[in-house]
mmCIF file of C-alpha atoms in Angstrom:
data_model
loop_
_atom_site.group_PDB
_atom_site.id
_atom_site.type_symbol
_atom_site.label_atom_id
_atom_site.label_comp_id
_atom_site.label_asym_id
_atom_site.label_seq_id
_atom_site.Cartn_x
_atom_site.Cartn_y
_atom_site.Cartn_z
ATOM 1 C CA UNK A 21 50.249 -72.633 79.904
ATOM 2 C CA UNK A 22 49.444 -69.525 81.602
ATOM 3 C CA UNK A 23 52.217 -66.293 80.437
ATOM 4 C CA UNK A 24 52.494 -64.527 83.986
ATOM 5 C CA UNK A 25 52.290 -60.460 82.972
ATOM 6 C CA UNK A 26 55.234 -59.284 84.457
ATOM 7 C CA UNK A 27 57.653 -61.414 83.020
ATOM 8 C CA UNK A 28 60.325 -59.968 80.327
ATOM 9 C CA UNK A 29 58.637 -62.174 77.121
ATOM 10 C CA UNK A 30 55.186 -60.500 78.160
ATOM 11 C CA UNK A 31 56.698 -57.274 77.893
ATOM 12 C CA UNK A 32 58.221 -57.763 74.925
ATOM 13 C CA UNK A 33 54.763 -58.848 73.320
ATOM 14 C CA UNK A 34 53.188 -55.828 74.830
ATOM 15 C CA UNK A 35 56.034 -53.491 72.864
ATOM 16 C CA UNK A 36 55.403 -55.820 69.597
ATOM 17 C CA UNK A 37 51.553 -55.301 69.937
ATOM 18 C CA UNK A 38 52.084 -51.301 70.496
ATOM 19 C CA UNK A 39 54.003 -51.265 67.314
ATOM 20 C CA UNK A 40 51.723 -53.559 65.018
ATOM 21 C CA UNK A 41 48.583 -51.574 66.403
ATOM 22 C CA UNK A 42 50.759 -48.316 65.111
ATOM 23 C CA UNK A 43 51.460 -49.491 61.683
ATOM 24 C CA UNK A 44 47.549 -50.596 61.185
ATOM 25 C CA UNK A 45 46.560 -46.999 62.357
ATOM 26 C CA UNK A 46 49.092 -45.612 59.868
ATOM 27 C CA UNK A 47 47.298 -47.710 57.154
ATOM 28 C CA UNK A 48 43.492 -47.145 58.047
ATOM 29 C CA UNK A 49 44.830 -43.271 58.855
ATOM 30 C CA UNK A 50 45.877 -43.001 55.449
ATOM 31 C CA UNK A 51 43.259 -44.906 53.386
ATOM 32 C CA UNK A 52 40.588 -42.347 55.249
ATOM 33 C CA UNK A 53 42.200 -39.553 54.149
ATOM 34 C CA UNK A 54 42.545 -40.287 50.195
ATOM 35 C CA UNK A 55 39.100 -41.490 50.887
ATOM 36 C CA UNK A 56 38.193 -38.096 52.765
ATOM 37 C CA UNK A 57 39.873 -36.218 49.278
ATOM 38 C CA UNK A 58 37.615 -38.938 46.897
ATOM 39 C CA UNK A 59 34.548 -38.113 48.123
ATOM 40 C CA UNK A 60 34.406 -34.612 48.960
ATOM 41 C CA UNK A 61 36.375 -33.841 45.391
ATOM 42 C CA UNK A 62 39.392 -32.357 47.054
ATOM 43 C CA UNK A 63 41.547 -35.032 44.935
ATOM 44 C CA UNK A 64 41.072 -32.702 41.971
ATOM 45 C CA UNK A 65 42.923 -29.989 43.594
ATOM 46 C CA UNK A 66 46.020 -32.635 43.776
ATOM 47 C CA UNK A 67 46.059 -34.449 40.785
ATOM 48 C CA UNK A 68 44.743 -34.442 36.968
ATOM 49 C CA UNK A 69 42.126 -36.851 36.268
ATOM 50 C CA UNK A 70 44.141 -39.246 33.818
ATOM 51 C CA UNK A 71 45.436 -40.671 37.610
ATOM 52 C CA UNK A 72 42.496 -40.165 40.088
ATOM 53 C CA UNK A 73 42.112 -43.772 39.773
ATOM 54 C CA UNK A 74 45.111 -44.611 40.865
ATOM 55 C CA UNK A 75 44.627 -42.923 44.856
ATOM 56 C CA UNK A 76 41.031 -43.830 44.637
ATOM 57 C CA UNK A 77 42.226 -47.532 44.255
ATOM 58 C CA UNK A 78 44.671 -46.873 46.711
ATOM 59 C CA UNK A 79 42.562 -45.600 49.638
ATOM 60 C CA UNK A 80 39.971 -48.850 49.194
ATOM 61 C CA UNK A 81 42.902 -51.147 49.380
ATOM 62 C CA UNK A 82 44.368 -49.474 52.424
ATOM 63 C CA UNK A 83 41.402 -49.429 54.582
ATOM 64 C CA UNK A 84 40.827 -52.731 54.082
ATOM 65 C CA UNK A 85 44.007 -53.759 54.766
ATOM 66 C CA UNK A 86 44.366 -52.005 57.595
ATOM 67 C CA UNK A 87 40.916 -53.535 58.881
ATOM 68 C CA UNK A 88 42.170 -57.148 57.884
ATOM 69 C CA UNK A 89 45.282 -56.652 60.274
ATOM 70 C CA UNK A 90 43.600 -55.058 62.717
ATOM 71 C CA UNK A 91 41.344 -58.466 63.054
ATOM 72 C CA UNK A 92 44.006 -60.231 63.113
ATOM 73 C CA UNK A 93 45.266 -58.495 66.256
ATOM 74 C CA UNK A 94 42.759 -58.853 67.624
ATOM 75 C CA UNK A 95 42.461 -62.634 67.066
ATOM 76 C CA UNK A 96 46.081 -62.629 68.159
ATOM 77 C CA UNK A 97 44.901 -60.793 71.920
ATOM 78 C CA UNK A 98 42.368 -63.643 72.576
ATOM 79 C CA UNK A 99 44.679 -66.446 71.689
ATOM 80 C CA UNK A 100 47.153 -64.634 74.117
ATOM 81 C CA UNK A 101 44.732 -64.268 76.943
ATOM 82 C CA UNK A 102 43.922 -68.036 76.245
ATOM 83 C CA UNK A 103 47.345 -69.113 76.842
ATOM 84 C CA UNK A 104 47.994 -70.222 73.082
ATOM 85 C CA UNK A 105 51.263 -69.701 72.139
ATOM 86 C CA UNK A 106 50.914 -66.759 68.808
ATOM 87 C CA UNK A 107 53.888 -65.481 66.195
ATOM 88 C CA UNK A 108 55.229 -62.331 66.973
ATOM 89 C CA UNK A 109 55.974 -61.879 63.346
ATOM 90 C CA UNK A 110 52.853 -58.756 61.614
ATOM 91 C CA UNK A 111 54.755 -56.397 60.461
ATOM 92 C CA UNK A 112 53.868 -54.142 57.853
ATOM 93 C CA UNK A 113 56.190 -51.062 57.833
ATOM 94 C CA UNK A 114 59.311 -50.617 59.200
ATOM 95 C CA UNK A 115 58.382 -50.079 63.368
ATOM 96 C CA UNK A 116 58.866 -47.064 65.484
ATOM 97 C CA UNK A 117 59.390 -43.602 64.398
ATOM 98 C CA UNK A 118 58.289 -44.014 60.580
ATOM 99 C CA UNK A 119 54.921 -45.153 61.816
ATOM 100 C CA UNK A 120 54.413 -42.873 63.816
ATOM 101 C CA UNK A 121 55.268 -39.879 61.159
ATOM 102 C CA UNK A 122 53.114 -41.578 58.580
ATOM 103 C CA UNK A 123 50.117 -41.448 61.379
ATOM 104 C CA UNK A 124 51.093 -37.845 62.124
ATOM 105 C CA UNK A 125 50.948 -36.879 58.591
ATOM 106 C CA UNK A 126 47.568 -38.301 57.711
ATOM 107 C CA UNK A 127 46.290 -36.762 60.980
ATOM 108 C CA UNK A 128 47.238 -33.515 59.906
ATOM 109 C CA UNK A 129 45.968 -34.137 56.251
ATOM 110 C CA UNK A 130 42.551 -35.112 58.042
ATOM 111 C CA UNK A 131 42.056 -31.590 59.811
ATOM 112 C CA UNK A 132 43.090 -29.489 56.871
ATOM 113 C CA UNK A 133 41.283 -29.078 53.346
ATOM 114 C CA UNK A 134 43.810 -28.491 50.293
ATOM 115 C CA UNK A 135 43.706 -25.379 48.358
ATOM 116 C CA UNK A 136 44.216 -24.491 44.896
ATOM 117 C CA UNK A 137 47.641 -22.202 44.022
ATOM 118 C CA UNK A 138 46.649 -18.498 44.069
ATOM 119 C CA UNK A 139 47.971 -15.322 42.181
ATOM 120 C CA UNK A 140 50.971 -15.713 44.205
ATOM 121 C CA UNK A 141 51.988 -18.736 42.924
ATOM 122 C CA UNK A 142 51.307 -17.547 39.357
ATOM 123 C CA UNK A 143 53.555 -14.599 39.805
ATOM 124 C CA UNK A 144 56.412 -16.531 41.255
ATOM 125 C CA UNK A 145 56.270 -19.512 38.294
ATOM 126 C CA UNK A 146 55.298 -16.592 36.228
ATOM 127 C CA UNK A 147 52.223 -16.079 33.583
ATOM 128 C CA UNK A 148 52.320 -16.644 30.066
ATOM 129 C CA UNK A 149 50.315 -17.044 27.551
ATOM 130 C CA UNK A 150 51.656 -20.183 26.019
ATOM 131 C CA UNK A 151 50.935 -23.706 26.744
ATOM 132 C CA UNK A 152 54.573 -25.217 26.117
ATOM 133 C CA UNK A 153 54.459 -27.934 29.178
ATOM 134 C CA UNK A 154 53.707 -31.552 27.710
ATOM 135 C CA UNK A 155 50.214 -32.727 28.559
ATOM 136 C CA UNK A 156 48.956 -36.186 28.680
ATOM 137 C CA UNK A 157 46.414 -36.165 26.748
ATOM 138 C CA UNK A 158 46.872 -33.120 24.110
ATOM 139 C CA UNK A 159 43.216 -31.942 23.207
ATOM 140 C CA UNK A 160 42.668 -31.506 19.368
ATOM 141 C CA UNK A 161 42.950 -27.956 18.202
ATOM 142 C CA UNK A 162 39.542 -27.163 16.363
ATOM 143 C CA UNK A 163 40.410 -23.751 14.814
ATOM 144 C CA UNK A 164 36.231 -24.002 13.708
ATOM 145 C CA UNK A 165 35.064 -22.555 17.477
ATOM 146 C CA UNK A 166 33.270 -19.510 17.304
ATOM 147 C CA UNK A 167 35.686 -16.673 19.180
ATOM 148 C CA UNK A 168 32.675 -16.209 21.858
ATOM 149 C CA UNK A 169 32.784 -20.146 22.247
ATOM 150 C CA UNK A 170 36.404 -20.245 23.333
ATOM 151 C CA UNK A 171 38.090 -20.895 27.043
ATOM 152 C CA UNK A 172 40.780 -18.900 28.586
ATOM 153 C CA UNK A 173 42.995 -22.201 27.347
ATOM 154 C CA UNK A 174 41.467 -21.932 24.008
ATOM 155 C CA UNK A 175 41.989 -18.409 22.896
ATOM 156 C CA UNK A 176 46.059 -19.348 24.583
ATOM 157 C CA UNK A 177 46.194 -22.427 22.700
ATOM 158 C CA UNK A 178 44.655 -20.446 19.436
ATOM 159 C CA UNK A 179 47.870 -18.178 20.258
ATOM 160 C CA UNK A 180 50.442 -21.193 19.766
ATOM 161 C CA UNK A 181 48.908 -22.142 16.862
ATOM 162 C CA UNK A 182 48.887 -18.892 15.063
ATOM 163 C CA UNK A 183 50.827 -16.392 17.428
ATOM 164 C CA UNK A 184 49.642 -13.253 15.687
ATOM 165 C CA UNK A 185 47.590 -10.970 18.012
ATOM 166 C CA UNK A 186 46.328 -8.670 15.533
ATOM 167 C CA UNK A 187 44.686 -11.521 13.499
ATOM 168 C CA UNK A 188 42.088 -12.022 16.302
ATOM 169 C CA UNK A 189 41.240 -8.047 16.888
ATOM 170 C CA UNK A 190 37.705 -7.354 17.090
ATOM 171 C CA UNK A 191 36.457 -11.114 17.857
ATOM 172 C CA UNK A 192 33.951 -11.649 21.216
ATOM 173 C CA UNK A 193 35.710 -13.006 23.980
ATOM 174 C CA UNK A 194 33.855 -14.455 27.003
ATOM 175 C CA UNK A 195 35.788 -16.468 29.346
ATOM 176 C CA UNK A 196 36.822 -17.356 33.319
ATOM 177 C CA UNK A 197 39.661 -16.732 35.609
ATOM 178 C CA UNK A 198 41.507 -15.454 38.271
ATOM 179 C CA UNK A 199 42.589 -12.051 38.766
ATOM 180 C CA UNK A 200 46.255 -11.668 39.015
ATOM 181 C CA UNK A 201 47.616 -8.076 39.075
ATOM 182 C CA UNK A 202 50.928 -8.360 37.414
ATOM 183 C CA UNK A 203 53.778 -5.975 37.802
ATOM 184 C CA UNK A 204 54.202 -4.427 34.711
ATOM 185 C CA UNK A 205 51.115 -3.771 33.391
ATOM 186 C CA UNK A 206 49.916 -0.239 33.912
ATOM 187 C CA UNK A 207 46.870 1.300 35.496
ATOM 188 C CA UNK A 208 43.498 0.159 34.147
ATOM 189 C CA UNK A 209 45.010 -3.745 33.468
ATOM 190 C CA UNK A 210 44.940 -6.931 35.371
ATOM 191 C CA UNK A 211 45.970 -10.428 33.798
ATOM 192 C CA UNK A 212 43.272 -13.606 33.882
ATOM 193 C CA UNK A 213 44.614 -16.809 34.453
ATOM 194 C CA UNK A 214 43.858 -20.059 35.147
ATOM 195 C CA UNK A 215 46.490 -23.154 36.285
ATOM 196 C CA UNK A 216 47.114 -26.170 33.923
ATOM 197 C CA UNK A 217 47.814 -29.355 35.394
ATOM 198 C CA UNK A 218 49.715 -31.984 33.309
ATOM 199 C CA UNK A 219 50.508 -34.580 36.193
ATOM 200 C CA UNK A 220 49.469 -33.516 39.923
ATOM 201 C CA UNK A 221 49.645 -30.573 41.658
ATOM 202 C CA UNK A 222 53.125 -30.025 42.004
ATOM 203 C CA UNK A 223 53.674 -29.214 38.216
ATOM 204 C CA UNK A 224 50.454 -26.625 37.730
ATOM 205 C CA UNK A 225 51.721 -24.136 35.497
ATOM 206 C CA UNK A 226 49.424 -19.992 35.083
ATOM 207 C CA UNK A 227 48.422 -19.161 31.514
ATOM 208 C CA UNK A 228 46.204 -16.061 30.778
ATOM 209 C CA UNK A 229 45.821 -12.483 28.894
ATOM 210 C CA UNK A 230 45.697 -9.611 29.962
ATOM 211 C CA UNK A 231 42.845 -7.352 30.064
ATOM 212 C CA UNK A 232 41.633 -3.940 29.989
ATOM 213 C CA UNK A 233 39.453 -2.391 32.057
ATOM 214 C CA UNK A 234 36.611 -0.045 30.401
ATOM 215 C CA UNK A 235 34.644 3.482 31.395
ATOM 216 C CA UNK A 236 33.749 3.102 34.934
ATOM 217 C CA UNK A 237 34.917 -0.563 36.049
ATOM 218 C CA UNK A 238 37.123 -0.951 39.406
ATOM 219 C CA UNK A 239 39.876 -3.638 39.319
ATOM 220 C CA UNK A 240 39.182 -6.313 41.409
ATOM 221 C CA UNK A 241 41.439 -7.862 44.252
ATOM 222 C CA UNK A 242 43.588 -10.711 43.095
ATOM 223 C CA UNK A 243 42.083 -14.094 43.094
ATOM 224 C CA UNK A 244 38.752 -12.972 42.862
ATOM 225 C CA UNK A 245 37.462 -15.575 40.046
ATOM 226 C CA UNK A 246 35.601 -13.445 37.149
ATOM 227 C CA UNK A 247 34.055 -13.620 34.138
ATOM 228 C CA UNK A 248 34.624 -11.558 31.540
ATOM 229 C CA UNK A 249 33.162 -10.764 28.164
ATOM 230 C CA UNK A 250 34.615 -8.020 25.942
ATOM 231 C CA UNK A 251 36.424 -7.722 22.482
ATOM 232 C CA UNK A 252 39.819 -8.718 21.926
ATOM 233 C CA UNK A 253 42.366 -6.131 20.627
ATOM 234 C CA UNK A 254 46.257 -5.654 21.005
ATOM 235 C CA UNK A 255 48.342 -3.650 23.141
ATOM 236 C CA UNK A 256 52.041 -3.050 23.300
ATOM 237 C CA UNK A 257 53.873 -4.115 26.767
ATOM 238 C CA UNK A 258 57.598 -3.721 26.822
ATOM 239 C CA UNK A 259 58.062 -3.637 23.110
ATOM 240 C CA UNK A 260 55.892 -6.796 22.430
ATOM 241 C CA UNK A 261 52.383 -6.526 20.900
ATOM 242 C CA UNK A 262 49.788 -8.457 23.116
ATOM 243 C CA UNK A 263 46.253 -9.850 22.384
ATOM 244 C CA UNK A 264 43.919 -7.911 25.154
ATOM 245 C CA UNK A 265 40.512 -8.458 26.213
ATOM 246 C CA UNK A 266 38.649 -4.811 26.682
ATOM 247 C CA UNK A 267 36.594 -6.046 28.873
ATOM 248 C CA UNK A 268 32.326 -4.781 28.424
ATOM 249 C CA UNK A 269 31.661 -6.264 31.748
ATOM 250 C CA UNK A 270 32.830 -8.238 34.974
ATOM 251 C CA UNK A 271 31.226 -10.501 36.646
ATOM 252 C CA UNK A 272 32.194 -11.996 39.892
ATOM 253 C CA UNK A 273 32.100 -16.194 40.081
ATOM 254 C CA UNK A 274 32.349 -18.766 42.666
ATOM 255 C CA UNK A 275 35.660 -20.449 42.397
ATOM 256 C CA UNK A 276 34.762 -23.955 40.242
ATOM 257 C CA UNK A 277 35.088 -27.251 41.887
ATOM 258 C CA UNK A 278 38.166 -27.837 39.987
ATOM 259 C CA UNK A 279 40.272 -25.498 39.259
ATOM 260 C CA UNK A 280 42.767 -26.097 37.060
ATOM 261 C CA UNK A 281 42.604 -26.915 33.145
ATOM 262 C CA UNK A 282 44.137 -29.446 31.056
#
């Protein structure tokens, strides 16, 4: 039986196939992209690595989904153009607009390269220098690292465990961040920060200190990623006595591959 082109139940198979081929370029659009963020590392700009598996997973199972349906369309064509009779029943997501959207979306995920937060973002969630946000996986404290051994995220987390800044004046501090310049603090002062992620990107969260220029340095422009060894000492901002890095030199840093801490 031959299915003459023009009539009304070939049209409606030609709408049915328009809308299945959508949906599987939704799919394969999508599982390109996560694997687009996998490989070049991008997916550590979204999301802490406790879960990485869990889009990495996500992007293999989507692209070969969307390649299994696709065959089957395919099949589906010849058997049409051989006059066997084939179900009009493939649908994978709900047809028309939200396929289309989803395809949009990845298509515009595909031509742009995600960015970590900058100062910006730090000043509007506002810097501190406690880590009070529940983390997955809560690193032991080992109060046993030398001062000139510690992270950014150590000498904050050395804070919460014993918040008194004059306790660590005089210890070496070398560490890495981004330069915020934080209303507030006067001439000579710029905060370092870094983000901590708990989850994915959505609930980063700017720790840092603040620290103190010496003879003959130039603040730097914010976001410019340093690092900075110096001496810690304490300050008084507002009424409240801070622990300070006098800095003893600045060195500018390429931005690390990730980012954030944990």
């Amino acid at each position: 039986m031959t299915v003459n082109p023009t009539s009304p139940r070939s049209r409606r198979s030609g709408q049915a196939d328009w809308r299945l081929w959508l949906d599987v370029l939704a799919i394969l659009a999508w599982g390109v992209l996560l694997l687009k963020y996998w490989v070049t590392g991008k997916m550590n700009i979204l999301l802490h690595p406790d879960y990485m598996w869990l889009p990495n997973v996500t992007s293999i199972f989507l692209v070969l989904l969307g390649s299994l349906k696709a065959w089957q369309l395919l099949q589906i064509g010849r058997r049409r153009q051989q006059g066997y009779p084939t179900m009009q029943h493939l649908s994978m997501l709900p047809r028309g607009w939200s396929s289309g959207l989803l395809l949009v979306a990845a298509l515009v995920g595909l031509q742009f390269t995600p960015q970590p937060f900058a100062s910006q973002v730090a000043l509007d969630r506002g810097v501190t220098d406690t880590l009070t946000m529940t983390r997955s996986q809560p690193q032991a404290f080992r109060g046993g690292t030398r001062p000139e051994e510690r992270s950014l995220i150590d000498w904050v987390r050395t804070l919460n465990v014993y918040p008194e800044p004059d306790a660590y004046k005089g210890q070496t501090a070398s560490v890495e961040g981004f330069v915020i310049q934080t209303p507030g603090l006067p001439a000579g002062y710029f905060t370092l920060a870094r983000f901590v992620i708990t989850c994915c990107a959505a609930d980063v969260y700017p720790v840092g200190l603040p620290v103190k220029l010496g003879d003959g340095q130039t603040p730097h422009k914010p976001d410019t990623w340093l690092h900075v060894d110096g001496q810690m000492t304490t300050e008084t901002f507002n009424g409240q006595r801070q622990l300070v890095i006098l800095a003893k030199s600045l060195k500018e840093i390429p931005q690390p591959k990730n980012p954030y801490d944990y």
